[in-house]
Amino acid sequence: MGLVTPHFIDERLNSFLSEQNAGESDRIMAVVSSFLPDAQCQSNWFVLTKERLLIVAEMNGKYEILFSYILKDLKEVRSQALKGGGVIIVESNDVKQEVFRYPNSQGALFGSICDCIKGFLNNGQALTFEDTLKVVMKEELNKFCSKCHRPKLSDIKACPFCIDRKKVVFRILSYAKPFSGQLIIVVVLLAFSTLLQLLPAIITGKIVDKVLAQGQVDLLVPLLLALGGSMIIRTALGIVHARISVDIGANVTNVVRKETFDHLQKLGLNFFDKQNTGSLMSRVSHDSQSLQGFLSEGIQYTVHNFFLIFFIGITLIYLNPVLGCLILLPTPFVVLISKLSWRKLFSDFRQYSDSASNLTAFLSDSLNGIREVKTSGQEVRMQKRFAFWSDESRDKIVKAEKTLQSLIPLLNLIIQSSLIFVWYFGSKDVLFAQQNNPSDFSIGDLVAMIGLMGILFGPLQLLTRLNDWMTRAITAADRIFEILDVEPDVKNQEDAQNTKRLVGKVVFDNVVFGYEKHKPVIKTLSLDVKPGEMIGLVGKSGVGKSTIMKLLMRLYEVNDGSITIDGRNIKEYSIETLRENISVVMQDSFLFNRSIADNISFGHPEATRKEIILASIQANAHEFIMKSSHGYDTMVGERGLRMSGGERQRIAIARALLGDPRILILDEATSAVDTETEQKIQNALQHLIKGRTTFAIAHRLSTLRNADRLFVIEDGVVVESGSHDELVKKEDGIYKKLVTIQTDWAKKVFIGGD
């Protein structure tokens, strides 16, 4: 049991709260926790009203208030994550109290509730049930469709059961606006082509009536020439509009694909942390290709067959109104059944697309990690897992195709059943006309109608395939649009400053951040770094050292507090300004499958070969590069796997140095090099860091001896700061303990001590 609205709680509790002036009209929400304060407690409730905060417990069958606060008198209400759960801390009259405990499953919920209360305390914003519910349940509500309340199948946004097909189609077509001239040409050509398609049936009727029935042999050759000419012209028009349609489809798909990739580049790491790379690859490549098939073939056939139904319908009714209506009778039934079946088909094909994305994602992961798979002997296990995803993908497509293939014959039967009635009533009309007035309805007219009916079967049957095309295209487009509709969590402000050169003064002021907001990794962290200063960040793995640097580069937004560079909040700078003035060498440097020179100049493609070589010399990379098969033009392989770990690191260092940054970040930059190479790089760095603000992260503390200051991070806050010499003199200091541990370990390894 979790969040409960004001109206749906236990009657006894409701009566008790009413007695405490916290009845339904005043109460915003009540939340029960599975964590109980003691053994005598049966339930523990967090109750929020418009003016008060109550902690209510059921003790021995009776409710009692453990804590009661007036909201406006509170200084702070916050949630704090602990192992296995969390706690609500209330500060009032300079006294802090832990008033309520909750499990991990309710961490996001209570984090959001505290945010609402914080907004009330900061600006006096009135608390209402509706507004508070919007905030506290945002994450939970996003898992369900707001219309049908089904769980969403997508891992990003849209509900496949409630997708607005018309809206998606019009959005697809909006991308074709730049090609509207070509579209108009296609429509005109299709109209002429459709009219020409009617001529064979009409000419055949004339041959039956004029040549065969009346013996006007002199008309045979002209009619046959007209028949052949119409076929040739129609074929030529078909080739032209098909080529133009292919061009439109390819161009529109290319625009959508590039826009999707461009949008992905704008999204923050927070988005990619929650997504699977293989799934995103599938959306950009496979789904965009599915979209192209619809644009190049589906649309032209749809327009063409719309014209066919329209023109044939007019012609049939002109020849014989009763028979014409009889032939057209199945059309509304086909349209209705197609429409009713679309929701089921869309859901099935959407599930298949998601399953195919999972298969692609697994394939991508397994091939990228093929060395780990082989070295750990997990080939058989990976084969079984691939078989599982492959079987699931097969089951989904079989389910979707079986539904579709069952529908198509049924619709075809409905369409073709009218042929029986046409022959019956048509034959009777011909016989009646021959006995009374042969000009009313001839055998040629019946033959022409049967021929037109055969042509009409094509577009009517295509309605069933169009359902397939539309379903696949809308499924693909919807998955692409889901990405395009994601708002970047890190973006430029409207008045963002483009400053070419920063000085490098960096200040962290009470920064709070968590990858999950209710579980902060960085807690009220403060740093003040002078321009040109070299700072070392020290601490155990997982304390947030690399996270601090990611916040500085604004790869994530801080939850609270601020980061300033040169006295200005980093949000006031454009993202481009920040990235141009900050260079970073990560612990695991990524290299693209390009040449060494391309990788070094990746951030600065305008760099000359001379500048690339100079940066490589400073990073102690020039010597091994020149020994490579093609020097700076040597391909590094996928993810740089043709290079050793030390070589990859030095290429990454050269890449960072090429930008001549004002702020340099070295995140375990020398962790993958041998001692001799490390010493050379350290000597080079001593010259390079002059005039630059440098942040260095290293587990090997000996590499930080020359730092101006060291900050020791523990549990997301700075617990010690000072130079290396100052910190090693601190008795019982954390830094001194770390140095001692590493020194003792080095003795055991290299000296063989006990």
Short mmCIF file of C-alpha atoms in Angstrom, two decimals, residues 365-638:
data_model
loop_
_atom_site.label_atom_id
_atom_site.label_comp_id
_atom_site.label_asym_id
_atom_site.label_seq_id
_atom_site.Cartn_x
_atom_site.Cartn_y
_atom_site.Cartn_z
CA ASP A 365 26.07 -5.51 -26.62
CA SER A 366 27.26 -9.06 -27.27
CA LEU A 367 29.39 -8.10 -30.28
CA ASN A 368 30.88 -5.08 -28.49
CA GLY A 369 31.75 -7.34 -25.57
CA ILE A 370 32.85 -10.34 -27.65
CA ARG A 371 36.30 -10.41 -26.00
CA GLU A 372 34.78 -10.57 -22.52
CA VAL A 373 32.39 -13.30 -23.70
CA LYS A 374 35.22 -15.45 -25.03
CA THR A 375 37.66 -14.86 -22.17
CA SER A 376 35.00 -15.83 -19.63
CA GLY A 377 33.80 -18.82 -21.66
CA GLN A 378 30.21 -17.60 -21.89
CA GLU A 379 29.54 -18.37 -25.56
CA VAL A 380 26.86 -20.99 -24.84
CA ARG A 381 25.10 -18.72 -22.36
CA MET A 382 25.07 -15.85 -24.86
CA GLN A 383 23.74 -18.20 -27.55
CA LYS A 384 20.84 -19.14 -25.27
CA ARG A 385 20.08 -15.51 -24.47
CA PHE A 386 20.19 -14.56 -28.14
CA ALA A 387 17.90 -17.48 -28.92
CA PHE A 388 15.46 -16.20 -26.29
CA TRP A 389 15.29 -12.70 -27.80
CA SER A 390 15.18 -14.11 -31.33
CA ASP A 391 12.33 -16.49 -30.41
CA GLU A 392 10.41 -13.64 -28.79
CA SER A 393 10.84 -11.50 -31.91
CA ARG A 394 9.66 -14.42 -34.05
CA ASP A 395 6.60 -14.97 -31.85
CA LYS A 396 5.63 -11.31 -32.04
CA ILE A 397 5.89 -11.05 -35.83
CA VAL A 398 4.08 -14.38 -36.30
CA LYS A 399 1.24 -13.13 -34.10
CA ALA A 400 1.00 -9.85 -36.03
CA GLU A 401 1.27 -11.46 -39.47
CA LYS A 402 -1.27 -14.20 -38.65
CA THR A 403 -3.79 -11.54 -37.68
CA LEU A 404 -3.07 -9.63 -40.88
CA GLN A 405 -3.08 -12.69 -43.14
CA SER A 406 -6.40 -13.83 -41.64
CA LEU A 407 -7.91 -10.43 -42.28
CA ILE A 408 -6.82 -10.07 -45.94
CA PRO A 409 -8.63 -13.20 -47.32
CA LEU A 410 -11.77 -12.24 -45.39
CA LEU A 411 -11.81 -8.79 -46.93
CA ASN A 412 -11.06 -10.23 -50.37
CA LEU A 413 -14.04 -12.60 -50.02
CA ILE A 414 -16.33 -9.68 -49.20
CA ILE A 415 -15.03 -7.77 -52.22
CA GLN A 416 -15.27 -10.63 -54.70
CA SER A 417 -18.69 -11.84 -53.52
CA SER A 418 -20.26 -8.94 -55.38
CA LEU A 419 -19.09 -10.54 -58.68
CA ILE A 420 -21.80 -13.22 -58.32
CA PHE A 421 -24.54 -10.63 -57.97
CA VAL A 422 -23.17 -8.55 -60.85
CA TRP A 423 -23.26 -11.52 -63.25
CA TYR A 424 -26.75 -12.45 -62.12
CA PHE A 425 -28.38 -9.03 -62.25
CA GLY A 426 -26.23 -7.86 -65.19
CA SER A 427 -27.20 -10.84 -67.33
CA LYS A 428 -30.87 -10.25 -66.59
CA ASP A 429 -30.48 -6.56 -67.53
CA VAL A 430 -28.80 -7.47 -70.85
CA LEU A 431 -31.50 -9.99 -71.73
CA PHE A 432 -34.24 -7.54 -70.80
CA ALA A 433 -32.61 -4.78 -72.91
CA GLN A 434 -32.25 -7.07 -75.93
CA GLN A 435 -35.96 -7.83 -75.81
CA ASN A 436 -37.03 -4.22 -75.34
CA ASN A 437 -34.35 -1.59 -76.14
CA PRO A 438 -30.80 -2.89 -76.96
CA SER A 439 -29.30 0.57 -76.51
CA ASP A 440 -30.21 0.66 -72.81
CA PHE A 441 -27.64 -1.94 -71.67
CA SER A 442 -25.56 -4.01 -74.06
CA ILE A 443 -23.30 -7.04 -73.67
CA GLY A 444 -20.36 -4.67 -74.22
CA ASP A 445 -21.53 -2.51 -71.31
CA LEU A 446 -21.67 -5.61 -69.08
CA VAL A 447 -18.20 -6.71 -70.24
CA ALA A 448 -16.88 -3.18 -69.57
CA MET A 449 -18.43 -3.20 -66.08
CA ILE A 450 -16.94 -6.63 -65.33
CA GLY A 451 -13.55 -5.34 -66.54
CA LEU A 452 -13.85 -2.18 -64.43
CA MET A 453 -14.90 -4.33 -61.50
CA GLY A 454 -11.72 -6.38 -61.92
CA ILE A 455 -9.72 -3.15 -61.82
CA LEU A 456 -11.72 -2.02 -58.77
CA PHE A 457 -10.84 -5.24 -56.92
CA GLY A 458 -7.21 -4.11 -56.97
CA PRO A 459 -7.63 -0.89 -54.94
CA LEU A 460 -10.21 -2.46 -52.66
CA GLN A 461 -7.86 -5.35 -51.94
CA LEU A 462 -5.08 -2.82 -51.52
CA LEU A 463 -7.05 -1.32 -48.64
CA THR A 464 -6.16 -4.48 -46.74
CA ARG A 465 -2.47 -4.10 -47.62
CA LEU A 466 -2.69 -0.38 -46.93
CA ASN A 467 -3.68 -1.32 -43.40
CA ASP A 468 -0.42 -3.27 -43.22
CA TRP A 469 1.60 -0.41 -44.72
CA MET A 470 -0.02 2.18 -42.49
CA THR A 471 0.45 0.07 -39.38
CA ARG A 472 4.14 -0.55 -40.05
CA ALA A 473 4.77 3.07 -41.07
CA ILE A 474 2.91 4.62 -38.14
CA THR A 475 4.61 2.20 -35.73
CA ALA A 476 8.00 3.23 -37.10
CA ALA A 477 7.15 6.93 -37.19
CA ASP A 478 5.72 6.85 -33.68
CA ARG A 479 8.91 5.30 -32.29
CA ILE A 480 10.97 7.99 -34.04
CA PHE A 481 8.69 10.81 -32.88
CA GLU A 482 8.98 9.54 -29.30
CA ILE A 483 12.66 10.46 -29.43
CA LEU A 484 12.00 13.82 -31.11
CA ASP A 485 9.44 14.67 -28.42
CA VAL A 486 11.88 14.16 -25.53
CA GLU A 487 12.83 17.55 -24.10
CA PRO A 488 16.57 17.94 -23.43
CA ASP A 489 17.17 18.22 -19.69
CA VAL A 490 20.33 20.24 -20.37
CA LYS A 491 19.86 23.09 -22.86
CA ASN A 492 20.92 26.66 -23.47
CA GLN A 493 19.05 29.50 -21.86
CA GLU A 494 17.63 32.12 -24.24
CA ASP A 495 20.24 34.66 -23.14
CA ALA A 496 23.16 32.18 -22.89
CA GLN A 497 26.54 33.88 -23.29
CA ASN A 498 29.02 32.85 -25.98
CA THR A 499 32.36 33.65 -24.37
CA LYS A 500 35.32 32.51 -26.42
CA ARG A 501 37.88 32.51 -23.63
CA LEU A 502 37.22 31.83 -19.95
CA VAL A 503 39.66 32.65 -17.13
CA GLY A 504 39.07 29.48 -15.11
CA LYS A 505 37.87 30.43 -11.61
CA VAL A 506 35.53 27.61 -10.53
CA VAL A 507 33.20 27.62 -7.50
CA PHE A 508 30.86 24.85 -6.34
CA ASP A 509 28.38 26.31 -3.85
CA ASN A 510 26.41 23.75 -1.79
CA VAL A 511 25.88 21.52 -4.83
CA VAL A 512 23.45 18.61 -4.46
CA PHE A 513 23.04 15.99 -7.18
CA GLY A 514 21.77 12.46 -7.61
CA TYR A 515 21.28 10.37 -10.75
CA GLU A 516 18.04 9.51 -9.00
CA LYS A 517 16.93 12.73 -7.39
CA HIS A 518 15.96 11.15 -4.08
CA LYS A 519 19.36 9.41 -3.80
CA PRO A 520 21.95 12.22 -3.87
CA VAL A 521 25.51 11.26 -4.76
CA ILE A 522 26.80 14.79 -4.14
CA LYS A 523 25.55 16.39 -0.93
CA THR A 524 26.03 20.13 -0.27
CA LEU A 525 29.49 20.09 -1.84
CA SER A 526 31.46 23.34 -1.91
CA LEU A 527 34.76 24.04 -3.73
CA ASP A 528 36.55 27.29 -4.52
CA VAL A 529 39.23 26.91 -7.17
CA LYS A 530 41.44 29.77 -8.36
CA PRO A 531 42.40 30.28 -12.04
CA GLY A 532 45.44 28.23 -12.99
CA GLU A 533 45.28 26.09 -9.86
CA MET A 534 45.78 22.33 -10.05
CA ILE A 535 43.29 20.47 -7.90
CA GLY A 536 43.36 16.79 -7.01
CA LEU A 537 40.14 14.97 -6.10
CA VAL A 538 40.73 12.02 -3.81
CA GLY A 539 38.43 9.39 -2.37
CA LYS A 540 37.25 5.83 -2.58
CA SER A 541 35.53 4.53 -5.69
CA GLY A 542 31.90 5.65 -5.95
CA VAL A 543 32.14 8.77 -3.77
CA GLY A 544 31.32 11.07 -6.72
CA LYS A 545 34.67 12.38 -8.00
CA SER A 546 33.89 11.81 -11.67
CA THR A 547 30.31 12.99 -11.11
CA ILE A 548 31.64 16.35 -9.88
CA MET A 549 33.49 16.80 -13.16
CA LYS A 550 30.43 15.81 -15.20
CA LEU A 551 28.48 18.50 -13.39
CA LEU A 552 31.20 21.03 -14.19
CA MET A 553 30.93 20.16 -17.89
CA ARG A 554 27.15 20.40 -17.50
CA LEU A 555 26.55 16.90 -18.73
CA TYR A 556 23.96 16.80 -15.94
CA GLU A 557 22.08 19.59 -14.16
CA VAL A 558 22.59 20.03 -10.41
CA ASN A 559 19.54 19.33 -8.24
CA ASP A 560 20.38 22.15 -5.85
CA GLY A 561 23.10 24.71 -5.26
CA SER A 562 25.14 26.27 -8.07
CA ILE A 563 28.38 26.01 -10.06
CA THR A 564 30.01 29.19 -11.30
CA ILE A 565 32.93 29.86 -13.63
CA ASP A 566 34.48 33.33 -13.46
CA GLY A 567 31.66 34.45 -11.17
CA ARG A 568 28.86 33.45 -13.54
CA ASN A 569 26.54 30.44 -13.19
CA ILE A 570 27.48 27.83 -15.80
CA LYS A 571 23.83 27.86 -16.95
CA GLU A 572 24.41 31.42 -18.19
CA TYR A 573 27.09 30.22 -20.60
CA SER A 574 26.17 28.47 -23.81
CA ILE A 575 26.88 24.75 -23.77
CA GLU A 576 29.23 25.32 -26.70
CA THR A 577 31.26 27.83 -24.66
CA LEU A 578 31.66 25.37 -21.78
CA ARG A 579 32.72 22.45 -23.96
CA GLU A 580 35.17 24.61 -25.97
CA ASN A 581 36.89 25.79 -22.80
CA ILE A 582 36.99 22.43 -21.02
CA SER A 583 39.01 19.44 -22.22
CA VAL A 584 38.76 16.09 -20.54
CA VAL A 585 40.58 12.77 -20.58
CA MET A 586 38.32 10.10 -19.12
CA GLN A 587 39.40 6.94 -17.37
CA ASP A 588 38.27 4.79 -20.31
CA SER A 589 39.06 6.87 -23.38
CA PHE A 590 36.88 6.20 -26.39
CA LEU A 591 38.38 6.26 -29.86
CA PHE A 592 36.35 6.30 -33.06
CA ASN A 593 37.05 3.87 -35.90
CA ARG A 594 39.01 6.49 -37.81
CA SER A 595 42.64 7.45 -38.28
CA ILE A 596 44.84 8.52 -35.37
CA ALA A 597 44.92 12.07 -36.74
CA ASP A 598 41.10 12.19 -36.97
CA ASN A 599 40.80 11.02 -33.37
CA ILE A 600 43.26 13.61 -32.07
CA SER A 601 41.51 16.43 -33.98
CA PHE A 602 38.00 15.17 -33.18
CA GLY A 603 37.09 18.20 -31.07
CA HIS A 604 38.89 20.58 -33.44
CA PRO A 605 38.54 19.30 -37.03
CA GLU A 606 40.08 22.51 -38.37
CA ALA A 607 43.46 21.71 -36.75
CA THR A 608 46.46 21.44 -39.06
CA ARG A 609 48.71 18.39 -39.22
CA LYS A 610 51.47 20.45 -37.59
CA GLU A 611 49.22 21.26 -34.60
CA ILE A 612 48.20 17.61 -34.30
CA ILE A 613 51.84 16.50 -34.25
CA LEU A 614 52.76 19.14 -31.65
CA ALA A 615 49.95 17.97 -29.34
CA SER A 616 51.06 14.36 -29.85
CA ILE A 617 54.66 15.22 -28.92
CA GLN A 618 53.48 16.93 -25.72
CA ALA A 619 51.40 13.84 -24.87
CA ASN A 620 54.36 11.54 -25.54
CA ALA A 621 52.41 9.87 -28.36
CA HIS A 622 54.39 10.96 -31.45
CA GLU A 623 57.01 8.21 -31.20
CA PHE A 624 54.63 5.23 -31.20
CA ILE A 625 52.40 6.91 -33.82
CA MET A 626 55.31 7.21 -36.25
CA LYS A 627 56.09 3.52 -35.70
CA SER A 628 52.54 2.59 -36.74
CA SER A 629 51.94 1.18 -40.23
CA HIS A 630 50.62 4.44 -41.71
CA GLY A 631 51.72 6.96 -39.10
CA TYR A 632 49.01 9.49 -38.30
CA ASP A 633 46.77 7.93 -40.97
CA THR A 634 46.72 4.55 -39.21
CA MET A 635 43.18 3.32 -38.46
CA VAL A 636 42.67 2.62 -34.75
CA GLY A 637 39.89 0.04 -35.19
CA GLU A 638 36.47 -0.06 -33.54
#
